[in-house]
């Protein structure tokens, strides 16, 4: 079962450029430490102080191994220091989510047909 670490950041809107550099740095670091980076997302319209990062793992045990590798990685340490020095992250929250079967992009990118269910108990309707 794949799990996704959903990271929600409250950022300083005056330092979006600094946060963007931080996120771009993770784009090179995270895959090397064993995470499947789905992406980092910056505010565009609406709320200007929220950003998000999504990283998937095969299991929570894989996430824990990743965290250990990340802490030992020189580039990872440097990026954590960038965030501490720049103070562009005001708050960070993590949630661990599991995908709804048939909706997770890597699993569905080659799907051409699907079945609609009215409810878990009703018969399927093919489209």
Coordinates of N, CA, C and O in Angstrom, one line a residue:
X1 N 0.8 -1.2 0.0 CA 0.0 0.0 0.0 C 0.9 1.2 0.0 O 1.8 1.4 0.8
X2 N 0.7 2.1 -0.9 CA 1.4 3.4 -1.0 C 0.8 4.4 0.0 O -0.4 4.5 0.1
X3 N 1.7 5.1 0.7 CA 1.3 6.2 1.5 C 1.9 7.5 1.0 O 3.0 7.4 0.4
X4 N 1.2 8.6 1.2 CA 1.7 9.8 0.8 C 1.8 10.8 2.0 O 0.8 10.9 2.7
X5 N 3.0 11.3 2.1 CA 3.2 12.3 3.1 C 2.8 13.7 2.5 O 3.3 14.1 1.5
X6 N 1.7 14.3 3.1 CA 1.2 15.5 2.6 C 1.7 16.6 3.6 O 1.3 16.6 4.8
X7 N 2.5 17.5 3.1 CA 3.1 18.5 4.0 C 2.5 19.8 3.6 O 2.5 20.2 2.5
X8 N 1.9 20.4 4.7 CA 1.3 21.8 4.5 C 2.2 22.8 5.2 O 2.5 22.6 6.4
X9 N 2.6 23.8 4.5 CA 3.4 24.8 5.0 C 2.6 26.1 5.1 O 1.9 26.5 4.2
X10 N 2.8 26.8 6.2 CA 2.4 28.2 6.2 C 3.7 29.0 6.0 O 4.7 28.9 6.8
X11 N 3.7 29.8 5.0 CA 4.9 30.5 4.6 C 4.8 32.0 4.7 O 3.6 32.5 4.7
X12 N 5.9 32.7 4.7 CA 5.9 34.2 4.7 C 5.6 34.6 3.2 O 6.5 34.3 2.4
X13 N 4.5 35.2 2.9 CA 4.2 35.6 1.5 C 5.3 36.5 0.9 O 5.4 36.5 -0.3
X14 N 6.0 37.2 1.7 CA 7.1 38.1 1.2 C 8.3 37.3 0.8 O 9.2 37.8 0.2
X15 N 8.3 36.0 1.1 CA 9.5 35.2 0.9 C 9.2 33.9 0.0 O 9.8 32.9 0.1
X16 N 8.2 34.1 -0.9 CA 7.8 33.0 -1.8 C 9.0 32.5 -2.6 O 9.2 31.3 -2.9
X17 N 9.8 33.4 -3.1 CA 11.0 33.1 -4.0 C 11.9 32.2 -3.2 O 12.5 31.3 -3.7
X18 N 12.2 32.5 -1.9 CA 13.1 31.7 -1.1 C 12.5 30.3 -0.9 O 13.2 29.3 -1.0
X19 N 11.2 30.2 -0.6 CA 10.5 28.9 -0.5 C 10.6 28.2 -1.8 O 10.9 26.9 -1.7
X20 N 10.5 28.8 -2.9 CA 10.5 28.1 -4.2 C 11.9 27.5 -4.4 O 12.0 26.4 -4.8
X21 N 13.0 28.2 -4.0 CA 14.3 27.6 -4.1 C 14.5 26.4 -3.2 O 15.0 25.4 -3.6
X22 N 14.0 26.5 -2.0 CA 14.0 25.4 -1.0 C 13.3 24.2 -1.6 O 13.8 23.1 -1.6
X23 N 12.1 24.4 -2.2 CA 11.3 23.3 -2.9 C 12.1 22.7 -4.0 O 12.1 21.5 -4.2
X24 N 12.6 23.6 -4.9 CA 13.4 23.1 -6.0 C 14.6 22.3 -5.6 O 14.9 21.2 -6.2
X25 N 15.2 22.7 -4.5 CA 16.3 21.9 -4.0 C 15.9 20.5 -3.6 O 16.6 19.5 -3.9
X26 N 14.7 20.4 -2.9 CA 14.2 19.0 -2.6 C 13.9 18.2 -3.8 O 14.0 17.0 -3.8
X27 N 13.6 18.8 -4.9 CA 13.4 18.1 -6.2 C 14.6 17.2 -6.6 O 14.4 16.2 -7.2
X28 N 15.8 17.6 -6.1 CA 17.0 16.8 -6.4 C 17.4 15.9 -5.3 O 17.9 14.9 -5.5
X29 N 17.0 16.3 -4.1 CA 17.5 15.6 -2.9 C 16.5 14.4 -2.5 O 17.0 13.3 -2.3
X30 N 15.2 14.6 -2.5 CA 14.3 13.6 -2.1 C 14.4 12.3 -2.9 O 14.5 11.2 -2.3
X31 N 14.4 12.3 -4.2 CA 14.5 11.1 -4.9 C 15.8 10.3 -4.6 O 15.7 9.1 -4.5
X32 N 16.9 11.0 -4.4 CA 18.1 10.3 -4.0 C 18.1 9.7 -2.6 O 18.9 8.8 -2.4
X33 N 17.2 10.1 -1.8 CA 17.1 9.5 -0.4 C 15.9 8.5 -0.3 O 15.7 8.0 0.7
X34 N 15.2 8.2 -1.5 CA 14.3 7.2 -1.5 C 12.8 7.6 -1.5 O 11.9 6.7 -1.4
X35 N 12.5 8.9 -1.6 CA 11.1 9.3 -1.7 C 10.7 9.5 -3.1 O 11.5 9.8 -4.0
X36 N 9.4 9.2 -3.4 CA 8.8 9.5 -4.7 C 8.2 10.8 -4.6 O 7.1 11.0 -4.1
X37 N 8.9 11.9 -5.1 CA 8.4 13.2 -5.0 C 7.3 13.4 -6.0 O 7.5 13.3 -7.2
X38 N 6.1 13.7 -5.5 CA 4.9 14.0 -6.4 C 4.9 15.5 -6.8 O 4.4 15.8 -7.8
X39 N 5.5 16.3 -5.9 CA 5.6 17.7 -6.3 C 5.5 18.6 -5.1 O 5.0 18.3 -4.0
X40 N 6.0 19.9 -5.3 CA 5.8 21.0 -4.4 C 4.9 22.0 -5.1 O 5.0 22.1 -6.3
X41 N 4.0 22.7 -4.3 CA 3.1 23.6 -4.9 C 3.1 24.9 -4.1 O 3.0 24.9 -2.9
X42 N 3.2 26.0 -4.9 CA 3.2 27.3 -4.4 C 1.8 28.0 -4.5 O 1.1 27.6 -5.4
X43 N 1.5 29.0 -3.7 CA 0.3 29.8 -3.9 C 0.3 30.5 -5.3 O 1.4 30.9 -5.7
X44 N -0.8 30.5 -5.9 CA -1.0 31.2 -7.2 C -2.1 32.2 -7.1 O -1.9 33.4 -7.4
X45 N -3.3 31.7 -6.8 CA -4.5 32.6 -6.6 C -5.0 32.2 -5.2 O -4.9 31.1 -4.8
X46 N -5.7 33.2 -4.7 CA -6.4 32.9 -3.4 C -5.4 33.1 -2.2 O -4.6 34.0 -2.2
X47 N -5.4 32.2 -1.3 CA -4.5 32.3 -0.1 C -3.1 32.4 -0.5 O -2.6 31.5 -1.3
X48 N -2.3 33.4 0.0 CA -1.0 33.6 -0.4 C 0.1 33.1 0.6 O 1.3 33.3 0.3
X49 N -0.3 32.4 1.6 CA 0.6 31.9 2.6 C 0.6 30.4 2.8 O 1.1 29.9 3.9
X50 N 0.1 29.7 1.9 CA 0.1 28.2 2.0 C 0.8 27.6 0.8 O 0.7 28.0 -0.3
X51 N 1.6 26.6 1.1 CA 2.3 25.8 0.1 C 2.3 24.4 0.5 O 2.0 24.1 1.7
X52 N 2.5 23.5 -0.4 CA 2.3 22.0 -0.1 C 3.4 21.2 -0.8 O 3.9 21.6 -1.9
X53 N 3.7 20.1 -0.1 CA 4.7 19.1 -0.7 C 4.0 17.8 -0.6 O 3.4 17.5 0.5
X54 N 4.2 16.9 -1.6 CA 3.6 15.6 -1.5 C 4.7 14.6 -1.9 O 5.3 14.7 -3.0
X55 N 5.0 13.6 -1.0 CA 6.0 12.6 -1.3 C 5.4 11.3 -0.9 O 4.8 11.1 0.2
X56 N 5.5 10.3 -1.8 CA 5.0 9.0 -1.6 C 6.1 8.0 -1.2 O 7.2 8.1 -1.6
X57 N 5.6 6.9 -0.5 CA 6.5 5.8 0.0 C 5.7 4.5 0.0 O 4.4 4.6 0.0
X58 N 6.4 3.4 -0.1 CA 5.7 2.1 -0.1 C 5.1 1.8 1.2 O 4.1 1.1 1.3
X59 N 5.6 2.4 2.3 CA 5.1 2.1 3.6 C 5.7 3.1 4.6 O 6.6 3.9 4.3
X60 N 5.1 3.1 5.8 CA 5.7 4.0 6.9 C 7.1 3.6 7.2 O 7.9 4.5 7.5
X61 N 7.4 2.4 7.2 CA 8.8 1.9 7.4 C 9.7 2.5 6.4 O 10.8 3.0 6.7
X62 N 9.3 2.5 5.1 CA 10.1 3.2 4.1 C 10.3 4.7 4.3 O 11.4 5.2 4.1
X63 N 9.2 5.3 4.8 CA 9.3 6.7 5.2 C 10.4 6.9 6.3 O 11.2 7.9 6.2
X64 N 10.3 6.1 7.3 CA 11.3 6.2 8.4 C 12.7 6.1 7.9 O 13.6 6.8 8.3
X65 N 13.0 5.1 7.1 CA 14.3 4.9 6.5 C 14.7 6.1 5.7 O 15.9 6.6 5.7
X66 N 13.8 6.6 4.9 CA 14.0 7.9 4.1 C 14.4 9.0 5.0 O 15.4 9.7 4.7
X67 N 13.7 9.2 6.1 CA 14.0 10.3 7.0 C 15.5 10.2 7.6 O 16.2 11.2 7.7
X68 N 15.9 9.0 7.9 CA 17.3 8.8 8.4 C 18.3 9.1 7.3 O 19.3 9.8 7.5
X69 N 18.0 8.7 6.0 CA 18.9 9.0 4.9 C 19.0 10.5 4.7 O 20.0 11.1 4.4
X70 N 17.8 11.1 4.8 CA 17.7 12.6 4.5 C 18.5 13.4 5.6 O 19.2 14.3 5.2
X71 N 18.4 13.0 6.8 CA 19.2 13.6 7.9 C 20.7 13.5 7.7 O 21.4 14.4 8.1
X72 N 21.1 12.4 7.1 CA 22.5 12.1 6.9 C 23.0 12.7 5.6 O 24.3 12.8 5.4
X73 N 22.1 13.2 4.7 CA 22.5 13.7 3.4 C 23.0 15.1 3.5 O 22.3 16.0 4.1
X74 N 24.3 15.4 3.1 CA 24.8 16.8 3.2 C 23.9 17.8 2.5 O 23.7 18.9 3.0
X75 N 23.4 17.5 1.3 CA 22.5 18.5 0.6 C 21.2 18.7 1.4 O 20.7 19.8 1.5
X76 N 20.7 17.6 2.0 CA 19.5 17.7 2.8 C 19.7 18.6 4.0 O 18.9 19.5 4.3
X77 N 20.8 18.4 4.7 CA 21.2 19.2 5.8 C 21.3 20.7 5.5 O 20.9 21.6 6.2
X78 N 21.9 20.9 4.3 CA 22.1 22.3 3.8 C 20.7 22.9 3.5 O 20.5 24.1 3.8
X79 N 19.8 22.2 3.0 CA 18.5 22.7 2.7 C 17.7 23.0 4.0 O 17.0 24.0 4.1
X80 N 17.8 22.1 5.0 CA 17.2 22.4 6.3 C 17.7 23.7 6.9 O 17.0 24.5 7.4
X81 N 19.0 23.9 6.7 CA 19.7 25.1 7.2 C 19.2 26.3 6.5 O 19.0 27.4 7.1
X82 N 19.0 26.2 5.2 CA 18.5 27.3 4.4 C 17.1 27.7 4.9 O 16.9 28.9 5.1
X83 N 16.2 26.8 5.3 CA 14.9 27.1 5.8 C 15.1 27.8 7.2 O 14.3 28.8 7.5
X84 N 15.9 27.3 8.0 CA 16.1 27.9 9.4 C 16.7 29.3 9.3 O 16.2 30.2 10.0
X85 N 17.6 29.5 8.4 CA 18.2 30.8 8.3 C 17.3 31.8 7.6 O 17.1 32.9 8.1
X86 N 16.6 31.3 6.6 CA 15.7 32.2 5.8 C 14.4 32.5 6.5 O 13.7 33.5 6.2
X87 N 14.0 31.7 7.4 CA 12.7 31.8 8.2 C 11.5 32.1 7.3 O 10.6 32.9 7.6
X88 N 11.5 31.4 6.1 CA 10.3 31.6 5.3 C 9.2 30.6 5.6 O 8.1 30.8 5.1
X89 N 9.5 29.6 6.3 CA 8.5 28.6 6.8 C 8.1 29.0 8.2 O 8.9 29.0 9.1
X90 N 6.8 29.3 8.4 CA 6.3 29.8 9.7 C 5.7 28.6 10.4 O 5.7 28.6 11.7
X91 N 5.2 27.6 9.7 CA 4.6 26.4 10.3 C 4.6 25.3 9.3 O 4.5 25.5 8.1
X92 N 4.7 24.1 9.8 CA 4.7 22.9 8.9 C 3.9 21.8 9.6 O 4.1 21.5 10.8
X93 N 3.0 21.2 8.8 CA 2.2 20.1 9.3 C 2.3 18.9 8.4 O 2.3 19.2 7.2
X94 N 2.4 17.7 8.9 CA 2.4 16.5 8.1 C 1.2 15.6 8.3 O 0.9 15.4 9.5
X95 N 0.7 15.1 7.3 CA -0.4 14.1 7.4 C 0.1 13.0 6.5 O 0.7 13.2 5.4
X96 N -0.3 11.7 6.9 CA 0.0 10.6 6.1 C -1.3 10.0 5.5 O -2.2 9.7 6.3
X97 N -1.4 9.9 4.2 CA -2.6 9.6 3.5 C -2.4 8.3 2.7 O -1.3 8.1 2.2
X98 N -3.5 7.6 2.5 CA -3.5 6.5 1.6 C -4.4 6.8 0.4 O -5.4 7.5 0.6
X99 N -4.0 6.4 -0.8 CA -4.8 6.8 -1.9 C -6.1 6.0 -2.0 O -6.1 4.8 -1.6
X100 N -7.1 6.6 -2.6 CA -8.3 5.8 -2.9 C -8.0 5.0 -4.1 O -7.5 5.5 -5.1
X101 N -8.3 3.7 -4.1 CA -7.9 2.8 -5.2 C -8.6 3.4 -6.5 O -9.7 3.8 -6.5
X102 N -7.7 3.3 -7.5 CA -8.2 3.8 -8.9 C -8.1 5.3 -9.1 O -8.5 5.7 -10.2
X103 N -7.6 6.0 -8.1 CA -7.5 7.5 -8.3 C -6.1 8.0 -8.2 O -5.9 9.2 -8.5
X104 N -5.2 7.2 -7.7 CA -3.8 7.6 -7.5 C -3.1 7.7 -8.9 O -3.1 6.7 -9.6
X105 N -2.6 8.8 -9.3 CA -2.1 9.0 -10.7 C -1.2 8.0 -11.2 O -1.4 7.4 -12.3
X106 N -0.1 7.6 -10.5 CA 0.8 6.5 -11.0 C 0.1 5.2 -11.4 O 0.4 4.5 -12.2
X107 N -1.0 5.0 -10.6 CA -1.8 3.7 -10.8 C -2.8 3.9 -11.9 O -3.3 2.9 -12.5
X108 N -3.2 5.1 -12.3 CA -4.3 5.3 -13.2 C -3.9 6.0 -14.5 O -4.7 6.2 -15.4
X109 N -2.6 6.3 -14.7 CA -2.2 7.1 -15.9 C -2.4 6.3 -17.2 O -2.5 6.9 -18.3
X110 N -2.6 5.0 -17.2 CA -2.8 4.3 -18.4 C -4.2 3.7 -18.5 O -4.5 2.9 -19.4
X111 N -5.1 4.1 -17.6 CA -6.5 3.6 -17.6 C -7.3 4.3 -18.7 O -7.2 5.5 -18.8
X112 N -8.0 3.5 -19.5 CA -8.8 4.1 -20.6 C -10.3 4.0 -20.3 O -11.1 4.7 -20.9
X113 N -10.7 3.1 -19.5 CA -12.1 2.9 -19.2 C -12.3 2.8 -17.6 O -11.4 2.4 -16.9
X114 N -13.5 3.0 -17.2 CA -13.7 2.9 -15.8 C -15.2 2.5 -15.5 O -16.0 2.5 -16.4
X115 N -15.5 2.2 -14.3 CA -16.8 1.7 -13.9 C -17.3 2.7 -12.8 O -16.6 2.9 -11.8
X116 N -18.6 3.1 -13.0 CA -19.2 4.0 -12.0 C -20.0 3.1 -11.0 O -20.8 2.3 -11.5
X117 N -19.8 3.3 -9.7 CA -20.7 2.7 -8.7 C -21.5 3.7 -8.0 O -21.0 4.8 -7.7
X118 N -22.8 3.5 -7.9 CA -23.7 4.4 -7.2 C -23.4 4.4 -5.7 O -23.4 5.5 -5.1
X119 N -23.0 3.3 -5.1 CA -22.7 3.2 -3.7 C -21.9 1.9 -3.6 O -21.9 1.1 -4.5
X120 N -21.3 1.7 -2.4 CA -20.5 0.4 -2.3 C -21.4 -0.8 -2.4 O -20.9 -1.9 -2.8
X121 N -22.7 -0.7 -2.2 CA -23.6 -1.9 -2.2 C -24.3 -2.1 -3.6 O -25.0 -3.1 -3.8
X122 N -24.3 -1.1 -4.5 CA -25.1 -1.2 -5.7 C -24.2 -1.7 -6.9 O -23.0 -1.7 -6.8
X123 N -24.9 -2.3 -7.9 CA -24.2 -2.8 -9.0 C -23.4 -1.7 -9.8 O -23.7 -0.6 -9.7
X124 N -22.4 -2.1 -10.5 CA -21.6 -1.2 -11.3 C -22.3 -0.8 -12.6 O -23.0 -1.6 -13.2
X125 N -22.0 0.4 -13.1 CA -22.4 0.8 -14.4 C -21.2 1.1 -15.2 O -20.4 2.0 -14.8
X126 N -21.0 0.4 -16.3 CA -19.8 0.6 -17.2 C -20.0 1.8 -18.1 O -21.1 2.1 -18.6
X127 N -18.9 2.6 -18.2 CA -19.0 3.8 -19.1 C -17.9 3.6 -20.2 O -16.9 3.1 -20.0

